[in-house]
Amino acid sequence: MTSPSSSADSTPQHVLEQAAGVAAAQGPLGDALARRQALMSRTQASYEAALLPEDPGGLSHAERAVLACRMARICQQSGLTEHYAALLDEKGASAELAVLATPGAQPPAEDARLMAIVAYVDLVTESPRDASPEDIQRLLQAGIAESDIVRLAGLVAFVNYQLRVAAVLAVMGEPT
C-alpha cells in the first residue's frame, strides 16, 4: 500500500482512500472524492513528506513507520494500521523497534530518546489538548535536535489528521 494503485476507473488510489476502503466509492461520496482530487493529491504528498522524506534527519523511515502504526492502533483504524504495519516491514524495522508499534509497549528505560518520542506520540494522539511546552522541553532534554522535534511534530500531526479523515471517509462510505 505504500504507492498509489489504480481503481477500476484508473484514478490513482491514495493511502487515505485505501485505508478508508472508499477508493471505488459510488454515489455522493464518490462524487465528493472526485471533486476533491486536488486535496487528496496534496494529502498524498504530505504523506510522502511526513513518512518517506528524502532526508529523514534523525527520525528514520523505520521509526516513522513504527510511530505511525502505533498511532493507527491507538485510534483503532484498521486500514491505516495494516498500511503502516506493511510499511514498517518494508523499511526494515528491527524487532526491538517494531514492538513499539503496539500501544502500551515501551522502549528500554536506558533509551531516553525513544522514551521521550513514544511519550510525545502517545500524548498528542490520545490527549492533544494536554500537550504543553514542557513536553517539547522533555524531547530536548532527551537529546533530540530541534529540527527532529519539528519532524516528529509534523509526523504526529499528519498521521492524526490522516486518521481522522480516514474515519470520516469510512463512515461516509458505509451503505445506508
Steps between C-alpha positions, in 0.01 A plus 500: 500500500797734501443619147179603333327235294212527262132445553266373233477845338883540501489788749799467735421361842651699782600344832213678671240370254640147526500510881141620511398239242334760280727524196227363276219686677184561305227754553542821699825390667654402164391835354645690796831315474519560127453874556759491775784338307720805555452463876566126480813560293628755751423259783698231317791741453485582873506127574816460295663801668410382852568129459745467214704821476813491291694621806344345812737685734525337841165320464553198273240372256463187716442710814243711316315188384502349850367820655231535231393139556484564876276804443274304263468223758426748779218640285392150393507586130549162334576623148783728610621244755535248218670753276750614762574144615593417141708819478694423816582156357601659170725751676676224693402588855691282744298276731593727793368804315196327345365406844443871561224493237287341773328754726627470855834350396793702627862524391775393741532747790858580401384632159396850609459613138244235408330529840442872441385445140250228593365708791451798267331291229263341751415831666425689180303208355294424811470840671622778271358777716721383787821560301707791625834672445640275776448200270724663238752575775505128590583418138787751508624360832502152344754630248265539204604781266253782440481411131404143593238626745348694210511183287338298780228761557428504127477122489268483800281782368474345154423145614238625745341708222510195275337283767215742547436543127512121447244454778265756341544351153435149630175614665394693190572200282284260702184388323184654641 
